[in-house]
Amino acid sequence: MTRVFVDAWDPSYGSSYEGGEGGDGPASSSSQQVDVDVEVPGAEWAPIDVPTAVRAPDVVFLVDGVRRNDAQLWTAEEDGTSYPGLAASYAAGVVRCDLGRGLAELAAARVARGLFTASPSMEELNAGSVRYEIHRVSGTGEASKLPAAVQPPLTALEIEISAAARDGGSDGADLLIVDGPLRNRRQLPRTIGYVKTQQKQYLPAAQQAVVPRLRPGQRTPVFQILSVFGGWTWYLRLPGSSGAPWSGVVRVECSPELSPDQAIELADLSGATLPRLASSAYKDPRAPQNLVPIAGLERRLRGMLGDARVLHRALARETARTRLTS
């Protein structure tokens, strides 16, 4: 008889993974090569429990960022050409969790605004007391590509505040969890990337079959994605899943600059730490993958961005004023 499961995620957020036929994993296969013999030989893959000697660190930092498109703009250049522009707000923050004391606090947060365009003449805009700093993009600057231009300065902001938060209260035995892939944050020490939505299928079929067998708190062996943007990575199942084959499964990654032994150490540490931070379905529509501190941080950061309607009106007034005075 066919077994049917309801995805734990609220359908307005999509799905926790893009399932293929039969629900046996992400539908889209990655073209990247992988090495599955890092921790154990590929033929010996099996779920791995957290070693009894491994304990979660006393202090865990979690970093995340949010962004919002405030207004779409267009220029009318003197030579008759026109360029699109995007006024965007973005914010990054760090939550410091003291697991020993059961306390969480906002360690750092910062908001920035940017005006993204390929226009050679557009300058920064002041919408009331809010300043949108100019970010000149390369190429023709198509409107559809401008939202992606917000990610690099947002990532830079995340790196900056992560370093500041650790300098303010860490003895070097902490763990930093980045919500999403590490990308160019690989240089941060004792850091893991936390990918909660599975869109690509990286593993060969024999190793892929191990993932649905994971019990809560168990992980796959560490494997390596052999590409410029790859690194050490593994799958982990969180508690509170619906029971579907890939429900509650996250992919965790760490810097390729680490040794295999260091990557395995972080993999064990993630198994001891991440399940403690998993959310519950009655509290979060993206449970269990949307970690409790991350959910609270996202709400805080979105509130710091301000009222989008007020900013849109202020931008409209400012651009109208500059047209009249030019």
Tab-separated table of C-alpha atoms in Angstrom:
chain	number	residue	atom	x	y	z
A	1	MET	CA	0.000	0.000	0.000
A	2	THR	CA	1.252	3.473	-0.875
A	3	ARG	CA	2.307	5.528	2.131
A	4	VAL	CA	1.375	9.211	2.123
A	5	PHE	CA	2.939	11.927	4.274
A	6	VAL	CA	2.020	15.572	4.760
A	7	ASP	CA	5.038	17.885	4.548
A	8	ALA	CA	5.547	19.573	7.910
A	9	TRP	CA	6.164	22.931	6.208
A	10	ASP	CA	3.392	25.447	5.611
A	11	PRO	CA	2.720	25.175	1.835
A	12	SER	CA	3.039	28.969	1.466
A	13	TYR	CA	6.806	28.442	2.000
A	14	GLY	CA	7.019	25.789	-0.710
A	15	SER	CA	8.476	22.438	0.298
A	16	SER	CA	11.404	21.453	2.483
A	17	TYR	CA	12.804	19.595	-0.515
A	18	GLU	CA	11.949	19.422	-4.192
A	19	GLY	CA	11.057	15.760	-4.379
A	20	GLY	CA	11.570	13.586	-7.395
A	21	GLU	CA	9.493	10.646	-8.532
A	22	GLY	CA	8.892	8.309	-5.608
A	23	GLY	CA	9.857	10.960	-3.048
A	24	ASP	CA	13.373	9.548	-2.777
A	25	GLY	CA	15.173	12.871	-2.646
A	26	PRO	CA	15.603	16.168	-4.471
A	27	ALA	CA	14.439	15.961	-8.080
A	28	SER	CA	17.264	17.976	-9.626
A	29	SER	CA	20.595	16.162	-9.948
A	30	SER	CA	23.745	18.215	-9.484
A	31	SER	CA	26.399	18.030	-12.185
A	32	GLN	CA	29.160	18.402	-9.591
A	33	GLN	CA	31.398	15.445	-8.830
A	34	VAL	CA	31.636	14.182	-5.255
A	35	ASP	CA	34.029	12.065	-3.216
A	36	VAL	CA	32.047	9.768	-0.910
A	37	ASP	CA	35.117	7.981	0.542
A	38	VAL	CA	36.150	10.809	2.903
A	39	GLU	CA	35.037	9.435	6.286
A	40	VAL	CA	34.310	5.807	5.365
A	41	PRO	CA	34.459	3.937	2.054
A	42	GLY	CA	31.382	4.552	-0.062
A	43	ALA	CA	30.363	0.888	0.135
A	44	GLU	CA	30.230	1.129	3.950
A	45	TRP	CA	27.947	4.148	4.221
A	46	ALA	CA	25.437	3.962	7.087
A	47	PRO	CA	23.774	6.422	9.491
A	48	ILE	CA	26.184	7.814	12.110
A	49	ASP	CA	25.208	8.604	15.714
A	50	VAL	CA	26.766	11.417	17.702
A	51	PRO	CA	29.752	9.987	19.622
A	52	THR	CA	29.067	9.838	23.343
A	53	ALA	CA	32.125	11.973	24.073
A	54	VAL	CA	30.921	14.864	21.887
A	55	ARG	CA	29.048	17.684	23.613
A	56	ALA	CA	27.516	20.820	22.172
A	57	PRO	CA	29.587	23.944	22.857
A	58	ASP	CA	28.464	26.224	25.662
A	59	VAL	CA	28.148	29.160	23.249
A	60	VAL	CA	26.629	29.054	19.756
A	61	PHE	CA	26.375	32.040	17.429
A	62	LEU	CA	23.801	32.051	14.650
A	63	VAL	CA	23.991	34.593	11.825
A	64	ASP	CA	21.364	35.438	9.248
A	65	GLY	CA	20.368	38.255	6.959
A	66	VAL	CA	17.150	39.532	5.417
A	67	ARG	CA	16.526	41.800	2.448
A	68	ARG	CA	13.593	43.622	0.944
A	69	ASN	CA	12.979	45.422	-2.336
A	70	ASP	CA	11.679	48.887	-1.469
A	71	ALA	CA	11.167	50.383	-4.932
A	72	GLN	CA	11.901	49.851	-8.606
A	73	LEU	CA	13.355	52.917	-10.345
A	74	TRP	CA	14.206	53.974	-13.898
A	75	THR	CA	16.533	56.637	-15.202
A	76	ALA	CA	16.244	58.846	-18.255
A	77	GLU	CA	19.822	59.562	-19.303
A	78	GLU	CA	20.866	62.641	-21.246
A	79	ASP	CA	21.756	60.500	-24.260
A	80	GLY	CA	18.236	59.060	-24.373
A	81	THR	CA	19.053	55.708	-22.804
A	82	SER	CA	17.343	54.327	-19.706
A	83	TYR	CA	18.550	52.096	-16.876
A	84	PRO	CA	16.574	50.227	-14.213
A	85	GLY	CA	17.418	50.651	-10.564
A	86	LEU	CA	16.478	48.859	-7.365
A	87	ALA	CA	16.209	50.507	-3.955
A	88	ALA	CA	16.665	47.772	-1.365
A	89	SER	CA	16.956	47.478	2.390
A	90	TYR	CA	18.921	44.680	4.003
A	91	ALA	CA	19.975	43.737	7.505
A	92	ALA	CA	22.203	41.176	9.184
A	93	GLY	CA	22.271	39.998	12.751
A	94	VAL	CA	23.868	37.524	15.142
A	95	VAL	CA	22.190	35.695	18.007
A	96	ARG	CA	24.373	34.477	20.865
A	97	CYS	CA	22.983	31.341	22.499
A	98	ASP	CA	24.351	30.290	25.871
A	99	LEU	CA	23.312	26.640	25.849
A	100	GLY	CA	24.627	26.037	29.336
A	101	ARG	CA	22.362	28.730	30.817
A	102	GLY	CA	19.531	28.398	28.307
A	103	LEU	CA	19.732	32.051	27.243
A	104	ALA	CA	19.707	33.730	23.843
A	105	GLU	CA	20.401	37.372	23.098
A	106	LEU	CA	20.948	39.593	20.088
A	107	ALA	CA	24.713	40.060	19.899
A	108	ALA	CA	24.825	42.398	16.901
A	109	ALA	CA	22.548	43.730	14.174
A	110	ARG	CA	22.903	46.306	11.434
A	111	VAL	CA	20.685	47.736	8.703
A	112	ALA	CA	21.907	49.060	5.349
A	113	ARG	CA	20.178	50.512	2.276
A	114	GLY	CA	21.378	50.397	-1.278
A	115	LEU	CA	20.490	51.713	-4.712
A	116	PHE	CA	21.570	49.107	-7.273
A	117	THR	CA	21.893	50.138	-10.911
A	118	ALA	CA	24.161	50.161	-13.948
A	119	SER	CA	23.320	53.814	-14.613
A	120	PRO	CA	26.517	55.885	-14.867
A	121	SER	CA	24.749	59.019	-13.664
A	122	MET	CA	22.449	57.928	-10.834
A	123	GLU	CA	23.636	59.024	-7.395
A	124	GLU	CA	22.637	58.061	-3.871
A	125	LEU	CA	19.141	58.978	-2.740
A	126	ASN	CA	17.999	60.389	0.580
A	127	ALA	CA	14.444	59.304	1.350
A	128	GLY	CA	13.712	61.514	4.318
A	129	SER	CA	16.270	60.559	6.952
A	130	VAL	CA	17.137	57.296	5.188
A	131	ARG	CA	20.070	57.200	2.764
A	132	TYR	CA	20.310	54.693	-0.079
A	133	GLU	CA	23.997	54.262	-0.943
A	134	ILE	CA	24.774	53.760	-4.627
A	135	HIS	CA	25.965	50.320	-5.741
A	136	ARG	CA	27.029	50.384	-9.378
A	137	VAL	CA	26.490	47.001	-11.052
A	138	SER	CA	28.363	45.828	-14.123
A	139	GLY	CA	26.899	45.135	-17.549
A	140	THR	CA	23.575	46.454	-18.751
A	141	GLY	CA	21.952	45.957	-15.345
A	142	GLU	CA	18.724	44.228	-16.379
A	143	ALA	CA	15.934	44.739	-13.859
A	144	SER	CA	15.497	40.981	-13.371
A	145	LYS	CA	19.132	40.633	-12.251
A	146	LEU	CA	19.259	43.524	-9.809
A	147	PRO	CA	17.838	41.614	-6.780
A	148	ALA	CA	20.818	39.219	-6.962
A	149	ALA	CA	23.183	42.198	-6.676
A	150	VAL	CA	21.985	42.735	-3.091
A	151	GLN	CA	23.477	39.435	-1.880
A	152	PRO	CA	27.214	40.362	-1.931
A	153	PRO	CA	26.887	43.445	0.315
A	154	LEU	CA	24.511	41.521	2.578
A	155	THR	CA	27.062	38.715	2.903
A	156	ALA	CA	29.803	41.251	3.640
A	157	LEU	CA	27.613	42.719	6.382
A	158	GLU	CA	27.059	39.244	7.872
A	159	ILE	CA	30.817	38.601	7.947
A	160	GLU	CA	31.496	41.947	9.595
A	161	ILE	CA	29.006	41.535	12.415
A	162	SER	CA	29.910	37.866	12.944
A	163	ALA	CA	33.510	38.818	13.660
A	164	ALA	CA	32.409	41.675	15.918
A	165	ALA	CA	30.060	39.444	17.924
A	166	ARG	CA	32.734	36.828	18.536
A	167	ASP	CA	35.278	39.432	19.564
A	168	GLY	CA	32.813	40.601	22.166
A	169	GLY	CA	32.445	37.359	24.057
A	170	SER	CA	33.948	34.068	22.967
A	171	ASP	CA	36.746	31.927	24.323
A	172	GLY	CA	37.464	30.238	20.989
A	173	ALA	CA	35.387	27.124	21.807
A	174	ASP	CA	32.156	28.320	20.251
A	175	LEU	CA	30.357	27.370	17.034
A	176	LEU	CA	29.062	29.789	14.385
A	177	ILE	CA	26.063	28.651	12.331
A	178	VAL	CA	25.411	30.494	9.065
A	179	ASP	CA	21.851	30.184	7.776
A	180	GLY	CA	22.413	29.051	4.189
A	181	PRO	CA	25.511	28.020	2.213
A	182	LEU	CA	28.851	29.373	3.401
A	183	ARG	CA	29.773	30.915	0.024
A	184	ASN	CA	32.572	33.424	0.712
A	185	ARG	CA	32.273	33.135	4.503
A	186	ARG	CA	34.546	30.091	4.546
A	187	GLN	CA	37.344	31.950	6.291
A	188	LEU	CA	35.335	32.258	9.516
A	189	PRO	CA	36.690	29.798	12.139
A	190	ARG	CA	34.572	26.991	13.636
A	191	THR	CA	31.761	27.790	11.233
A	192	ILE	CA	29.169	25.623	9.492
A	193	GLY	CA	26.696	26.475	6.756
A	194	TYR	CA	23.134	25.309	7.357
A	195	VAL	CA	21.058	24.527	4.233
A	196	LYS	CA	17.458	23.794	5.199
A	197	THR	CA	15.879	23.402	1.739
A	198	GLN	CA	17.190	20.582	-0.469
A	199	GLN	CA	17.074	21.405	-4.180
A	200	LYS	CA	19.966	19.386	-5.618
A	201	GLN	CA	20.792	15.699	-5.503
A	202	TYR	CA	24.538	15.370	-4.919
A	203	LEU	CA	25.002	11.720	-3.975
A	204	PRO	CA	25.135	8.564	-6.115
A	205	ALA	CA	22.140	6.270	-5.682
A	206	ALA	CA	23.823	3.884	-3.218
A	207	GLN	CA	24.768	6.689	-0.812
A	208	GLN	CA	21.572	8.637	-1.448
A	209	ALA	CA	19.628	5.664	-0.099
A	210	VAL	CA	21.228	6.172	3.331
A	211	VAL	CA	19.563	9.583	3.851
A	212	PRO	CA	15.967	8.299	4.314
A	213	ARG	CA	17.289	5.817	6.882
A	214	LEU	CA	18.566	8.565	9.190
A	215	ARG	CA	16.882	8.780	12.566
A	216	PRO	CA	16.621	12.129	14.399
A	217	GLY	CA	20.113	13.259	15.421
A	218	GLN	CA	21.884	10.938	12.991
A	219	ARG	CA	23.944	12.078	10.021
A	220	THR	CA	25.487	10.664	6.892
A	221	PRO	CA	29.255	10.311	6.568
A	222	VAL	CA	31.074	13.427	5.419
A	223	PHE	CA	31.556	13.697	1.659
A	224	GLN	CA	33.266	16.271	-0.541
A	225	ILE	CA	31.807	18.278	-3.404
A	226	LEU	CA	34.635	18.578	-5.910
A	227	SER	CA	34.195	22.059	-7.327
A	228	VAL	CA	35.411	25.606	-6.781
A	229	PHE	CA	32.321	26.353	-4.704
A	230	GLY	CA	32.179	22.958	-3.024
A	231	GLY	CA	33.635	21.669	0.201
A	232	TRP	CA	33.003	19.177	2.981
A	233	THR	CA	29.324	18.438	3.570
A	234	TRP	CA	26.908	15.937	5.141
A	235	TYR	CA	23.176	15.387	5.746
A	236	LEU	CA	21.576	15.427	9.193
A	237	ARG	CA	18.008	14.691	10.300
A	238	LEU	CA	16.421	16.901	12.944
A	239	PRO	CA	13.786	15.750	15.446
A	240	GLY	CA	10.154	16.602	14.789
A	241	SER	CA	9.872	15.506	11.158
A	242	SER	CA	6.683	14.159	9.596
A	243	GLY	CA	8.194	10.741	8.924
A	244	ALA	CA	8.473	11.259	5.170
A	245	PRO	CA	11.784	9.991	3.704
A	246	TRP	CA	13.465	13.416	3.541
A	247	SER	CA	11.415	15.300	6.142
A	248	GLY	CA	13.563	17.170	8.651
A	249	VAL	CA	16.748	16.578	6.642
A	250	VAL	CA	19.243	19.444	6.366
A	251	ARG	CA	22.563	19.662	4.599
A	252	VAL	CA	25.476	21.042	6.615
A	253	GLU	CA	28.773	22.196	5.157
A	254	CYS	CA	32.132	23.540	6.272
A	255	SER	CA	35.172	25.117	4.686
A	256	PRO	CA	37.127	23.073	2.115
A	257	GLU	CA	40.283	24.544	3.640
A	258	LEU	CA	39.845	22.286	6.677
A	259	SER	CA	41.385	18.836	6.879
A	260	PRO	CA	39.105	15.781	6.633
A	261	ASP	CA	39.534	15.154	10.376
A	262	GLN	CA	38.532	18.740	11.169
A	263	ALA	CA	35.456	18.419	8.934
A	264	ILE	CA	34.438	15.179	10.691
A	265	GLU	CA	34.883	16.908	14.056
A	266	LEU	CA	32.495	19.671	12.964
A	267	ALA	CA	30.061	17.081	11.607
A	268	ASP	CA	29.924	15.384	15.009
A	269	LEU	CA	29.556	18.774	16.688
A	270	SER	CA	26.632	19.667	14.402
A	271	GLY	CA	24.861	16.456	15.402
A	272	ALA	CA	25.211	17.376	19.073
A	273	THR	CA	24.102	20.986	18.547
A	274	LEU	CA	21.544	21.461	15.784
A	275	PRO	CA	18.825	19.117	17.136
A	276	ARG	CA	18.726	21.217	20.323
A	277	LEU	CA	17.806	24.282	18.255
A	278	ALA	CA	15.177	22.682	15.989
A	279	SER	CA	11.753	24.322	15.898
A	280	SER	CA	8.340	22.753	16.555
A	281	ALA	CA	5.442	22.649	14.105
A	282	TYR	CA	3.045	24.479	16.433
A	283	LYS	CA	5.499	27.393	16.657
A	284	ASP	CA	6.984	27.636	13.170
A	285	PRO	CA	5.520	26.875	9.712
A	286	ARG	CA	8.968	25.706	8.538
A	287	ALA	CA	9.618	23.305	11.418
A	288	PRO	CA	11.848	21.618	12.247
A	289	GLN	CA	14.436	23.069	9.825
A	290	ASN	CA	13.935	26.743	10.659
A	291	LEU	CA	15.983	26.881	13.861
A	292	VAL	CA	14.346	28.668	16.783
A	293	PRO	CA	17.028	31.386	17.198
A	294	ILE	CA	17.053	32.032	13.421
A	295	ALA	CA	13.272	32.468	13.340
A	296	GLY	CA	13.442	35.024	16.139
A	297	LEU	CA	16.354	36.817	14.483
A	298	GLU	CA	14.507	37.057	11.149
A	299	ARG	CA	11.501	38.664	12.849
A	300	ARG	CA	13.746	41.153	14.634
A	301	LEU	CA	15.656	42.087	11.484
A	302	ARG	CA	12.512	42.537	9.368
A	303	GLY	CA	11.176	44.896	12.007
A	304	MET	CA	14.407	46.889	11.834
A	305	LEU	CA	13.976	47.437	8.085
A	306	GLY	CA	11.140	49.876	8.741
A	307	ASP	CA	7.797	50.361	7.012
A	308	ALA	CA	8.118	49.561	3.307
A	309	ARG	CA	5.159	51.785	2.388
A	310	VAL	CA	6.642	54.801	4.135
A	311	LEU	CA	9.983	54.288	2.416
A	312	HIS	CA	8.346	53.834	-0.987
A	313	ARG	CA	6.455	57.129	-0.593
A	314	ALA	CA	9.621	58.897	0.557
A	315	LEU	CA	11.543	57.599	-2.459
A	316	ALA	CA	8.762	58.727	-4.802
A	317	ARG	CA	8.778	62.218	-3.272
A	318	GLU	CA	12.556	62.496	-3.478
A	319	THR	CA	12.780	61.405	-7.119
A	320	ALA	CA	9.954	63.803	-8.018
A	321	ARG	CA	11.749	66.653	-6.252
A	322	THR	CA	15.020	65.967	-8.049
A	323	ARG	CA	13.225	65.937	-11.419
A	324	LEU	CA	11.739	69.360	-10.734
A	325	THR	CA	15.057	70.867	-9.654
A	326	SER	CA	17.198	69.380	-12.396
